Short mmCIF file of N, CA and C in Angstrom, two decimals:
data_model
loop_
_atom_site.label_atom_id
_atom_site.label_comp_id
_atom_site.label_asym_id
_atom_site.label_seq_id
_atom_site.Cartn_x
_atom_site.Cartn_y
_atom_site.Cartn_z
N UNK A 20 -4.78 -16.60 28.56
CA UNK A 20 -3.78 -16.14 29.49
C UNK A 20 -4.07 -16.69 30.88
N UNK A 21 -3.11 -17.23 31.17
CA UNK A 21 -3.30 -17.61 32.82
C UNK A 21 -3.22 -16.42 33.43
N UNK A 22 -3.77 -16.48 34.90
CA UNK A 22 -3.87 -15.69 36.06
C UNK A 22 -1.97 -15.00 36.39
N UNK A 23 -1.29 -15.98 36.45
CA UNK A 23 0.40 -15.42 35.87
C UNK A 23 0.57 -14.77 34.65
N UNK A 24 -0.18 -14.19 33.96
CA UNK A 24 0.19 -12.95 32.57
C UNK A 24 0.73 -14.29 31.69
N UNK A 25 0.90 -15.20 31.83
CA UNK A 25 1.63 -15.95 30.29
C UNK A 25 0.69 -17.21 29.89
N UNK A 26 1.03 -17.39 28.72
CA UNK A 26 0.25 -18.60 28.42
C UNK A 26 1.27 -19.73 28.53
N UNK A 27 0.23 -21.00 29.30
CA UNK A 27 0.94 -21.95 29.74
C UNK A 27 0.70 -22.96 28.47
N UNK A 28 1.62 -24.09 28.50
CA UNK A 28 0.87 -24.72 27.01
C UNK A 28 -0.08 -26.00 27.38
N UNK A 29 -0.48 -25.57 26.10
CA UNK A 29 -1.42 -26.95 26.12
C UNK A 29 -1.03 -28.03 26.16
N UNK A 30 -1.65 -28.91 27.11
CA UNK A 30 -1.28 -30.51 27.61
C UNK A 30 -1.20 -31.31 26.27
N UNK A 31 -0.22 -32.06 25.96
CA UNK A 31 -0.43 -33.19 25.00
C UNK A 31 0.65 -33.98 25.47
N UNK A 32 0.04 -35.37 25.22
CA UNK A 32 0.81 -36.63 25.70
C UNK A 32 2.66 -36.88 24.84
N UNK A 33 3.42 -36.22 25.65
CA UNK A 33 4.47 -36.43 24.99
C UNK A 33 5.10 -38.10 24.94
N UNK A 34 5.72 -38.27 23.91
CA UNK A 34 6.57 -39.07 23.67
C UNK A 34 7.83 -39.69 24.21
N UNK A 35 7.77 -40.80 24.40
CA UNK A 35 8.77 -41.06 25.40
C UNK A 35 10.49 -40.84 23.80
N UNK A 36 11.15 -40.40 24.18
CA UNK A 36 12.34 -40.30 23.21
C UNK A 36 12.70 -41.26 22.85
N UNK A 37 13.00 -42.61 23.47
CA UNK A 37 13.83 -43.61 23.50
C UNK A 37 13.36 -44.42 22.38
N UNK A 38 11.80 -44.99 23.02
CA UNK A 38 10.86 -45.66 22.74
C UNK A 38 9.60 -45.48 21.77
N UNK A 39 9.20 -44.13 21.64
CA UNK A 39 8.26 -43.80 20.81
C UNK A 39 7.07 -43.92 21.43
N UNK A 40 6.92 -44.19 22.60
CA UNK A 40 5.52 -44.46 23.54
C UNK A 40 5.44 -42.91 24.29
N UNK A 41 3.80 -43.29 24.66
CA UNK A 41 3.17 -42.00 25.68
C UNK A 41 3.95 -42.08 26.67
N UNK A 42 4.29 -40.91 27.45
CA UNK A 42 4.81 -40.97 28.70
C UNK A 42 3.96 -40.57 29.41
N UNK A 43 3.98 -41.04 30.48
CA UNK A 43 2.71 -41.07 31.59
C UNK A 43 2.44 -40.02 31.67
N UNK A 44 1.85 -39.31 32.14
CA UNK A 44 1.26 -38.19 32.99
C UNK A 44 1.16 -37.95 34.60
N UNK A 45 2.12 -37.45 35.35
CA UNK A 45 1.26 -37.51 36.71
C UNK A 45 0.76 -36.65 37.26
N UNK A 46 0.24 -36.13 38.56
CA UNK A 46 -0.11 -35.25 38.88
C UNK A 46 0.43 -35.91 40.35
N UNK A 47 1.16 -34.49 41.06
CA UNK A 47 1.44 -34.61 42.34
C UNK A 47 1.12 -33.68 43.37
N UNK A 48 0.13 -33.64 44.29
CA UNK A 48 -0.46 -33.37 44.97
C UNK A 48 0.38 -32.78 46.39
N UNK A 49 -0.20 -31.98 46.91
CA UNK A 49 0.79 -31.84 47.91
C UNK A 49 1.40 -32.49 48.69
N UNK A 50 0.72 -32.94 49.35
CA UNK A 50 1.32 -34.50 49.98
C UNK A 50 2.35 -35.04 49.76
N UNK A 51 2.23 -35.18 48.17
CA UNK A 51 3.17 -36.11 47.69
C UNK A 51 4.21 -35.15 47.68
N UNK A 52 4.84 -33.55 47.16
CA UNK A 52 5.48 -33.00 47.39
C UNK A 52 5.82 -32.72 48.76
N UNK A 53 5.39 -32.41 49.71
CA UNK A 53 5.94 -32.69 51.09
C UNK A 53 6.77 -34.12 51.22
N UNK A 54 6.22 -35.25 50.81
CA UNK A 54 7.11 -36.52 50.83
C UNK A 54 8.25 -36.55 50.32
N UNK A 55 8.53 -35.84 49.31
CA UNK A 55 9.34 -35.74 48.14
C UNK A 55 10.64 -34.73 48.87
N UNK A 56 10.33 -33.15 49.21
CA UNK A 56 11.40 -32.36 49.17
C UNK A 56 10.83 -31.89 51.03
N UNK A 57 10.41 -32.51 52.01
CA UNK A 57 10.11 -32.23 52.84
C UNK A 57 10.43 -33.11 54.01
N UNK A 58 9.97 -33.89 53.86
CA UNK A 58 10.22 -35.94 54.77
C UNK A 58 11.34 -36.54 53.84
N UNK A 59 11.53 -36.19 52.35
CA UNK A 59 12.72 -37.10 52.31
C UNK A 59 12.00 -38.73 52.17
N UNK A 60 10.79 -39.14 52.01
CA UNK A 60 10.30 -40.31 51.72
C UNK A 60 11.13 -41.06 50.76
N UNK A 61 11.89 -42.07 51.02
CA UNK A 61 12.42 -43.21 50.12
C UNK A 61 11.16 -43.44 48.90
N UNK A 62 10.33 -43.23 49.21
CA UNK A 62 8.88 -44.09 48.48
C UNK A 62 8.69 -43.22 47.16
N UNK A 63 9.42 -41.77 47.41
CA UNK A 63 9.22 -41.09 46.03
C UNK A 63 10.21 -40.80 44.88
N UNK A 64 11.49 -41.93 45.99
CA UNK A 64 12.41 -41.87 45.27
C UNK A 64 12.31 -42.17 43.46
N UNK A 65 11.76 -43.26 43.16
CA UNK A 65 11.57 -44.02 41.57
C UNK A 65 10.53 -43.22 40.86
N UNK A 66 9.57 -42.66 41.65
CA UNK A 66 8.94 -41.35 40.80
C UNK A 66 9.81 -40.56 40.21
N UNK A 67 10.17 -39.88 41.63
CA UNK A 67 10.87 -38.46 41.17
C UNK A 67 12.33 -38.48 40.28
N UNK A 68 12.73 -39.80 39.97
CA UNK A 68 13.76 -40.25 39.21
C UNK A 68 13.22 -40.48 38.03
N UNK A 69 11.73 -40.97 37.73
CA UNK A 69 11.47 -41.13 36.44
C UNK A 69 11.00 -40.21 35.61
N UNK A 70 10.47 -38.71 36.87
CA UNK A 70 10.10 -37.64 36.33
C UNK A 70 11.49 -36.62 35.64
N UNK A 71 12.25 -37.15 36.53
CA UNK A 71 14.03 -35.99 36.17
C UNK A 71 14.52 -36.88 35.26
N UNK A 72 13.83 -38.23 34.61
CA UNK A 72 14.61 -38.84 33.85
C UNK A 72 14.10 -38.64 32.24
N UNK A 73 12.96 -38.34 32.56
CA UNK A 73 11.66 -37.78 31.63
C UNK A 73 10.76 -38.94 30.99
N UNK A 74 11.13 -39.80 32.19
CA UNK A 74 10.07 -41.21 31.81
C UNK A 74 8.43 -41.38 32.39
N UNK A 75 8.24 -39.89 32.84
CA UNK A 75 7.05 -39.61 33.49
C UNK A 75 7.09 -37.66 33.19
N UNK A 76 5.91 -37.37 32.57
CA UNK A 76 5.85 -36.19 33.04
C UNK A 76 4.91 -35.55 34.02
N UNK A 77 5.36 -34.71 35.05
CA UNK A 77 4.64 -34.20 36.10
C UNK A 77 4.05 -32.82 35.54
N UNK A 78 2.58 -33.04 35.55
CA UNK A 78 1.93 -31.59 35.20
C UNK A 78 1.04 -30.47 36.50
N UNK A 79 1.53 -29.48 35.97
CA UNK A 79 0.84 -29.05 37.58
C UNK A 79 0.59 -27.32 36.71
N UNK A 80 -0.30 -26.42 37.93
CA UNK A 80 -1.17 -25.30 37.19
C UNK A 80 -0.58 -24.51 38.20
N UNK A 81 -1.10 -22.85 38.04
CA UNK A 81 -0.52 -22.06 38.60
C UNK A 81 -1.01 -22.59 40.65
N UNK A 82 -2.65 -22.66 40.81
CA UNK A 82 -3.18 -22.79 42.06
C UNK A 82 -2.29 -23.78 42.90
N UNK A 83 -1.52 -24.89 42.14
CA UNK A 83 -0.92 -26.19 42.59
C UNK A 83 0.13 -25.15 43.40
N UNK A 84 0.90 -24.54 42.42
CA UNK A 84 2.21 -24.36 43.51
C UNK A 84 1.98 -22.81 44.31
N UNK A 85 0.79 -22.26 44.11
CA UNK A 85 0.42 -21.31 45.15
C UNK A 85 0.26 -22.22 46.63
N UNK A 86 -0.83 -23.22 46.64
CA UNK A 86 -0.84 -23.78 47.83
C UNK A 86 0.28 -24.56 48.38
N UNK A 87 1.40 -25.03 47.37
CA UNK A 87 2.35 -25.31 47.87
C UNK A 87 3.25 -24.50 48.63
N UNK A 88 3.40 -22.88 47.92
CA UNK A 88 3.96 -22.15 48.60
C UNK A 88 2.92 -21.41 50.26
N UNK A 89 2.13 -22.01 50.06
CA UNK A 89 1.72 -22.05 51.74
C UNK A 89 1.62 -22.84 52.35
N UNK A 90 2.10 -23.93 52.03
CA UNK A 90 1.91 -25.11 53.36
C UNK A 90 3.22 -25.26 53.38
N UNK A 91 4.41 -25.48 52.44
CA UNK A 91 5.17 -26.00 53.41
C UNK A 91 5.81 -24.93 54.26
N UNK A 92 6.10 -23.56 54.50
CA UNK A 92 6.58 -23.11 55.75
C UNK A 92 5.58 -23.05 56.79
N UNK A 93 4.85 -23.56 57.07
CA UNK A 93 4.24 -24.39 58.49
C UNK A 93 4.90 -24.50 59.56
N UNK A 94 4.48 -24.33 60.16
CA UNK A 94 4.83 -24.27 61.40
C UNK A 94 5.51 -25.76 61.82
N UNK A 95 4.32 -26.37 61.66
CA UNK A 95 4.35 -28.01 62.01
C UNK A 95 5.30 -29.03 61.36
N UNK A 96 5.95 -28.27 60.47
CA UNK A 96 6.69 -28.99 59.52
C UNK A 96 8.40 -28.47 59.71
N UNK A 97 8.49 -27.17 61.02
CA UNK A 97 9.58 -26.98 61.03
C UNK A 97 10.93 -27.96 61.61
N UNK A 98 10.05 -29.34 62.53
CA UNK A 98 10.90 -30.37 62.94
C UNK A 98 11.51 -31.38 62.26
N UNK A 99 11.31 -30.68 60.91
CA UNK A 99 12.10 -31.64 59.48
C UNK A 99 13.44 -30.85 59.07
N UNK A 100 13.23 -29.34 59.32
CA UNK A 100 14.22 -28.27 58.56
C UNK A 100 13.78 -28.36 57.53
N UNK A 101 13.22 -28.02 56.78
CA UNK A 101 12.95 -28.23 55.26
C UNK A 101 13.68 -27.43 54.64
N UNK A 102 14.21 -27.39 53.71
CA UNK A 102 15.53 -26.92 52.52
C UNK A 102 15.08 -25.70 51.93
N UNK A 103 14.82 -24.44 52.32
CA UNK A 103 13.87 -23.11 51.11
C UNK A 103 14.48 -23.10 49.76
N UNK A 104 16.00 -23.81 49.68
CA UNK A 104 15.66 -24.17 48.24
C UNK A 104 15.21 -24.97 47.37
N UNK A 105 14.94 -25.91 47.92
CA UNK A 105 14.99 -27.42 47.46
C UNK A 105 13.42 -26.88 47.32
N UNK A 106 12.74 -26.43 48.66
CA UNK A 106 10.98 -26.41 48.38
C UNK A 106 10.68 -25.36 47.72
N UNK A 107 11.41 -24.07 47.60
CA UNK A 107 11.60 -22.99 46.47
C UNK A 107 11.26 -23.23 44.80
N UNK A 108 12.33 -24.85 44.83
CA UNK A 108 12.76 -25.14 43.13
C UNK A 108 11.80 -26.15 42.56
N UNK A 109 11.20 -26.59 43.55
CA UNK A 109 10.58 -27.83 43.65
C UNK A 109 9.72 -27.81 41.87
N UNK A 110 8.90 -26.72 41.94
CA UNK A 110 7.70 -26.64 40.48
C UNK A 110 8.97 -26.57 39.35
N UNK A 111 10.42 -26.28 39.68
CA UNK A 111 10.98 -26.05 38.06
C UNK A 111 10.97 -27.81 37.36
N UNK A 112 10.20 -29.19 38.10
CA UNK A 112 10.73 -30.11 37.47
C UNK A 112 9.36 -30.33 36.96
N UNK A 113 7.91 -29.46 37.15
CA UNK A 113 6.99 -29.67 36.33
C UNK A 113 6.74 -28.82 35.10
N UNK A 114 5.85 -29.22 34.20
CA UNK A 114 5.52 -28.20 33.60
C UNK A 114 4.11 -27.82 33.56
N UNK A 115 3.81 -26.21 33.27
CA UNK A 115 2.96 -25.66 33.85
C UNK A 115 1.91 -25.85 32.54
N UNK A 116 0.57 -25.71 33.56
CA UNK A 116 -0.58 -25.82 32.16
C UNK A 116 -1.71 -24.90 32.68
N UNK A 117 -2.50 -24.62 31.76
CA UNK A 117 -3.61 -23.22 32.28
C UNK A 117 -4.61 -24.36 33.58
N UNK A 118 -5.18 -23.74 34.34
CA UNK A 118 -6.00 -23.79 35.45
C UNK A 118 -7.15 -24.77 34.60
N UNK A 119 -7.25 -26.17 35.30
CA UNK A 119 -8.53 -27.43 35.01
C UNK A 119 -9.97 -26.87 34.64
N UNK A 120 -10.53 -27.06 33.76
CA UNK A 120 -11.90 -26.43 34.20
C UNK A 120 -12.85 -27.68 35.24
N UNK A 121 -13.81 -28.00 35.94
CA UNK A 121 -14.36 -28.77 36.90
C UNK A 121 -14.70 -30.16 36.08
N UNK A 122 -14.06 -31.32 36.89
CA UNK A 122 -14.23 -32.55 36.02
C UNK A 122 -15.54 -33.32 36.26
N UNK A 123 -16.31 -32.19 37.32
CA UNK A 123 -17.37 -33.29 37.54
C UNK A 123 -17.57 -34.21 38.88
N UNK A 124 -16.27 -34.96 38.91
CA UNK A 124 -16.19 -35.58 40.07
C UNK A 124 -15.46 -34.69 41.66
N UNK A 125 -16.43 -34.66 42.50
CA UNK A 125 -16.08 -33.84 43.62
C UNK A 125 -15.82 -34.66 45.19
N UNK A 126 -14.67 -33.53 45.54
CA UNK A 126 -13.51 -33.63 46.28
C UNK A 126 -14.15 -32.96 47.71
N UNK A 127 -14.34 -33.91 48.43
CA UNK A 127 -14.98 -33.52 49.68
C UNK A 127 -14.13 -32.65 50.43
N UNK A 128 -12.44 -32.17 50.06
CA UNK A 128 -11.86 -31.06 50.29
C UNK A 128 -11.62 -30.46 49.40
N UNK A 129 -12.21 -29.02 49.89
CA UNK A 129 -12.13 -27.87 48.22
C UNK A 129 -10.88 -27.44 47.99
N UNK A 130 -10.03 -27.83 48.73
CA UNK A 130 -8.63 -27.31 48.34
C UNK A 130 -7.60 -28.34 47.46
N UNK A 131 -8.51 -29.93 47.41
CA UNK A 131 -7.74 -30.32 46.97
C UNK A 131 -8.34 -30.75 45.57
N UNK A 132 -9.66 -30.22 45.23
CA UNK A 132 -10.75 -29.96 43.70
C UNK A 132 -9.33 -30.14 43.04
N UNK A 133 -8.53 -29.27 42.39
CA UNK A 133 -7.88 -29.11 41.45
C UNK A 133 -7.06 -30.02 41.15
N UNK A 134 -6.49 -30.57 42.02
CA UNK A 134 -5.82 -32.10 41.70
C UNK A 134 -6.45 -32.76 40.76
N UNK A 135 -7.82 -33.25 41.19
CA UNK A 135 -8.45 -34.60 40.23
C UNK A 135 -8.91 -33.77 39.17
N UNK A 136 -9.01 -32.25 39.39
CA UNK A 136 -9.69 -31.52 37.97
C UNK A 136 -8.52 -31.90 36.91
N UNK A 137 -7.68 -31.42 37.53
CA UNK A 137 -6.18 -31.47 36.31
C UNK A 137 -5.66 -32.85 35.92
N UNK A 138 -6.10 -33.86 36.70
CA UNK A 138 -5.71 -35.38 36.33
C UNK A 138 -6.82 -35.62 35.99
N UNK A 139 -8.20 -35.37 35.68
CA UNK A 139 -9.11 -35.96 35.32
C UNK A 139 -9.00 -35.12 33.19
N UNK A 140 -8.69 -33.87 33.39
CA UNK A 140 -9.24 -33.25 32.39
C UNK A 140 -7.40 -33.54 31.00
N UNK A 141 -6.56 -33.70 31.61
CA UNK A 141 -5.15 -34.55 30.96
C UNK A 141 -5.07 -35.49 30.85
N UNK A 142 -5.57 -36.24 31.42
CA UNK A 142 -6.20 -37.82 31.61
C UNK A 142 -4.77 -38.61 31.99
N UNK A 143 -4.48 -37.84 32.78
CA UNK A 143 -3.44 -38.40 33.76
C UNK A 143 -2.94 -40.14 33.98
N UNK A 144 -2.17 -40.51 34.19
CA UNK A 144 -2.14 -41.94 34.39
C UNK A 144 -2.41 -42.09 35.94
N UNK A 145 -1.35 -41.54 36.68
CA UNK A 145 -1.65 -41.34 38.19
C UNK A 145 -1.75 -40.39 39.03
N UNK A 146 -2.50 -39.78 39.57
CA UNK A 146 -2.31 -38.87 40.76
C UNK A 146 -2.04 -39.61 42.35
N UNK A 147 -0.90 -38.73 42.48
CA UNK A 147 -0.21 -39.40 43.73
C UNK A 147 -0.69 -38.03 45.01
N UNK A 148 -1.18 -38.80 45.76
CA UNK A 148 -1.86 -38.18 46.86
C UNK A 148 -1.80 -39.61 48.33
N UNK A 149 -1.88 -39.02 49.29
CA UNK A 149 -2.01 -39.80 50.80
C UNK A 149 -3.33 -39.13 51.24
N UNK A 150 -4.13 -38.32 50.46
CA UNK A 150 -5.36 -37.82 50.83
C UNK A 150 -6.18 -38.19 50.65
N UNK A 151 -7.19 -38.41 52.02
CA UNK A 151 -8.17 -39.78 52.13
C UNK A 151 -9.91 -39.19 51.05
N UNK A 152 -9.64 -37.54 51.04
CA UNK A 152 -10.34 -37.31 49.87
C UNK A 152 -10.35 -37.75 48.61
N UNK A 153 -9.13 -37.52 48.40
CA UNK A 153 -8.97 -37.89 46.77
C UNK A 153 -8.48 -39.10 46.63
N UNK A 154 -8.39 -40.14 47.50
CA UNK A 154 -8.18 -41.88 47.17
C UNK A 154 -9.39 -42.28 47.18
N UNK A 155 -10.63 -41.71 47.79
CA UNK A 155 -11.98 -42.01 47.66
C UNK A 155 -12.24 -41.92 46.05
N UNK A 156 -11.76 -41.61 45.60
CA UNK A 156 -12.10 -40.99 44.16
C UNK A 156 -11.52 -42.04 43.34
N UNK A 157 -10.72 -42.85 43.76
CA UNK A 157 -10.17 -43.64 42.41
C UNK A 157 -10.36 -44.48 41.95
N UNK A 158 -11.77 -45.02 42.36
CA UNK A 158 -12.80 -46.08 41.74
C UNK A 158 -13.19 -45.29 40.42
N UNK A 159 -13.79 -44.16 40.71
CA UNK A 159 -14.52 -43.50 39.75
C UNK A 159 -13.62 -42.60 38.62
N UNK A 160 -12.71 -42.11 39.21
CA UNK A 160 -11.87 -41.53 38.57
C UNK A 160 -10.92 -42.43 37.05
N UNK A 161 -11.14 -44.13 37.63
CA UNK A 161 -10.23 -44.80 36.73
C UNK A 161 -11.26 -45.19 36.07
N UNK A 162 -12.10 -45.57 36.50
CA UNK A 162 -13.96 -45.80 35.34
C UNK A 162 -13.81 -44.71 34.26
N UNK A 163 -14.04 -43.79 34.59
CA UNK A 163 -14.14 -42.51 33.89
C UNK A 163 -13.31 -42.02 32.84
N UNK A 164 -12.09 -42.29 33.18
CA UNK A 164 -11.01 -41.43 32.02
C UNK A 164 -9.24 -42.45 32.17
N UNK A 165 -9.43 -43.16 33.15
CA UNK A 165 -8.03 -44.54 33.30
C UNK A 165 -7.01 -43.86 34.55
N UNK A 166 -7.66 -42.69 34.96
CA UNK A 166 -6.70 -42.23 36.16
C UNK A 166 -6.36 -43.10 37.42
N UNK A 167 -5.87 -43.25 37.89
CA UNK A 167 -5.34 -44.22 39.21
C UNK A 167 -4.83 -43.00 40.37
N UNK A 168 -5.80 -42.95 41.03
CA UNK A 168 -5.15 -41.82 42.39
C UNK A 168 -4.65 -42.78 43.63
N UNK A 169 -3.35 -42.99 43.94
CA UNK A 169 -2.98 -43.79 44.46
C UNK A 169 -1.78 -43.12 45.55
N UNK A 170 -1.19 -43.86 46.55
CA UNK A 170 0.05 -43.17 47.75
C UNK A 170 1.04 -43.60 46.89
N UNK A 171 2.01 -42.47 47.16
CA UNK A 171 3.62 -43.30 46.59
C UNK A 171 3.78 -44.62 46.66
N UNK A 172 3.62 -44.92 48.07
CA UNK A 172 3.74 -45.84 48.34
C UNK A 172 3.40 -47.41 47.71
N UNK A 173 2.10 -47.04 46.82
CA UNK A 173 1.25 -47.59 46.53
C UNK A 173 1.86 -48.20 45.41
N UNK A 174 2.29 -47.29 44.36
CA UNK A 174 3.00 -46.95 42.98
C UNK A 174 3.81 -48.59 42.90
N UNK A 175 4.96 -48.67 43.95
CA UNK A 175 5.67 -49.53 43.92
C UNK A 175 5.35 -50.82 44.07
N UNK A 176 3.61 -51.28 44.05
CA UNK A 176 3.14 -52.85 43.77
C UNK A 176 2.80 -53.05 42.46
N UNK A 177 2.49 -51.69 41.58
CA UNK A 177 2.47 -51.82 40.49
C UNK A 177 3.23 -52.22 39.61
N UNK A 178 3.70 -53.54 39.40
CA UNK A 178 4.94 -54.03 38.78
C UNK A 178 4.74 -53.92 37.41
N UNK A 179 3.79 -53.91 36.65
CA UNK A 179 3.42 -53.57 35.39
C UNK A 179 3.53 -52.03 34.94
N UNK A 180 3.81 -50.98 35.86
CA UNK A 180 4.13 -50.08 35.53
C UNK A 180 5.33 -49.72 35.76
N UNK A 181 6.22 -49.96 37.08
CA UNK A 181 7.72 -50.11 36.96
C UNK A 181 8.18 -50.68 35.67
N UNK A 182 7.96 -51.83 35.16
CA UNK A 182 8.37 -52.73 34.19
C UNK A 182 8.36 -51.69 32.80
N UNK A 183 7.28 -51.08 32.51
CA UNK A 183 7.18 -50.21 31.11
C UNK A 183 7.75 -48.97 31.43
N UNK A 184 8.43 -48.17 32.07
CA UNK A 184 9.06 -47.21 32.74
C UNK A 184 10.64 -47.56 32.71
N UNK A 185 10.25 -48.91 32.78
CA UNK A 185 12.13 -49.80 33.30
C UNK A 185 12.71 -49.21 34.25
N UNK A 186 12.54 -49.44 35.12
CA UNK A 186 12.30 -48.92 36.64
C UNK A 186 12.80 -50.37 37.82
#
């Protein structure tokens, strides 16, 4: 039982429908959700289209969208207007999985541990983060288990992964 009274399910690499292939895995970090339903970043546009298209699935745990629901009404973030529904609805396009147990590799910010726990222990394809903690990590992180912690931004030189996405 998760800390929410329900059981979340167990991670397994779904199938892309079309094709019969794995569909990625990502993990999106806060950051990257602030970019997404907050700034309005062009850069997360082809993600967040491949995640609503179901050519990527986004996995995230209960702690993910607790801290989400405290950062974005910030103070600092009120010169965007941010949408309370849009950042309200935001977790209905992931699906939820029980809490990472520790992958080992550590996150010189403890708040953002659970990211690489949950992309390290699903074996994630990418975690999308602008956090200079957890991009330190993606030497070791892709040694280790094939994770790539990379910026949105980043995503879009990867032409070998646009290309198998068809993107």
């Amino acid at each position: 039982m998760s800390q929410h009274g329900t059981d979340f399910p167990k991670c397994e690499k779904p199938r892309h429908p079309h094709r019969g292939q794995d569909v990625p895995i990502v993990i999106l970090d806060t950051n990257a959700l602030l970019d997404w339903r907050v700034f309005k970043d062009p850069a997360a546009h082809p993600i967040v289209e491949a995640i609503l298209a179901g050519r990527m699935r986004w996995l995230a745990c209960p702690s993910m969208e607790k801290e989400w629901h405290q950062v974005w009404p910030r103070s600092y973030l009120k010169p965007w207007q941010p949408d309370p529904m849009l950042t309200l609805t935001v977790f209905q396009h992931a699906t939820f999985v029980d809490e990472p147990p520790p992958c080992g590799l550590r996150c010189k910010d403890p708040d953002d541990q659970v990211f690489i726990d949950l992309a390290m222990h699903v074996g994630a394809r990418w975690l999308f983060s602008k956090d200079a903690a957890l991009l330190k990590l993606n030497k070791r992180s892709f040694r280790l288990k094939g994770v790539q912690v990379l910026r949105l931004t980043d995503w879009h030189g990867l032409t070998e992964a646009r290309a198998e996405l068809s993107i």
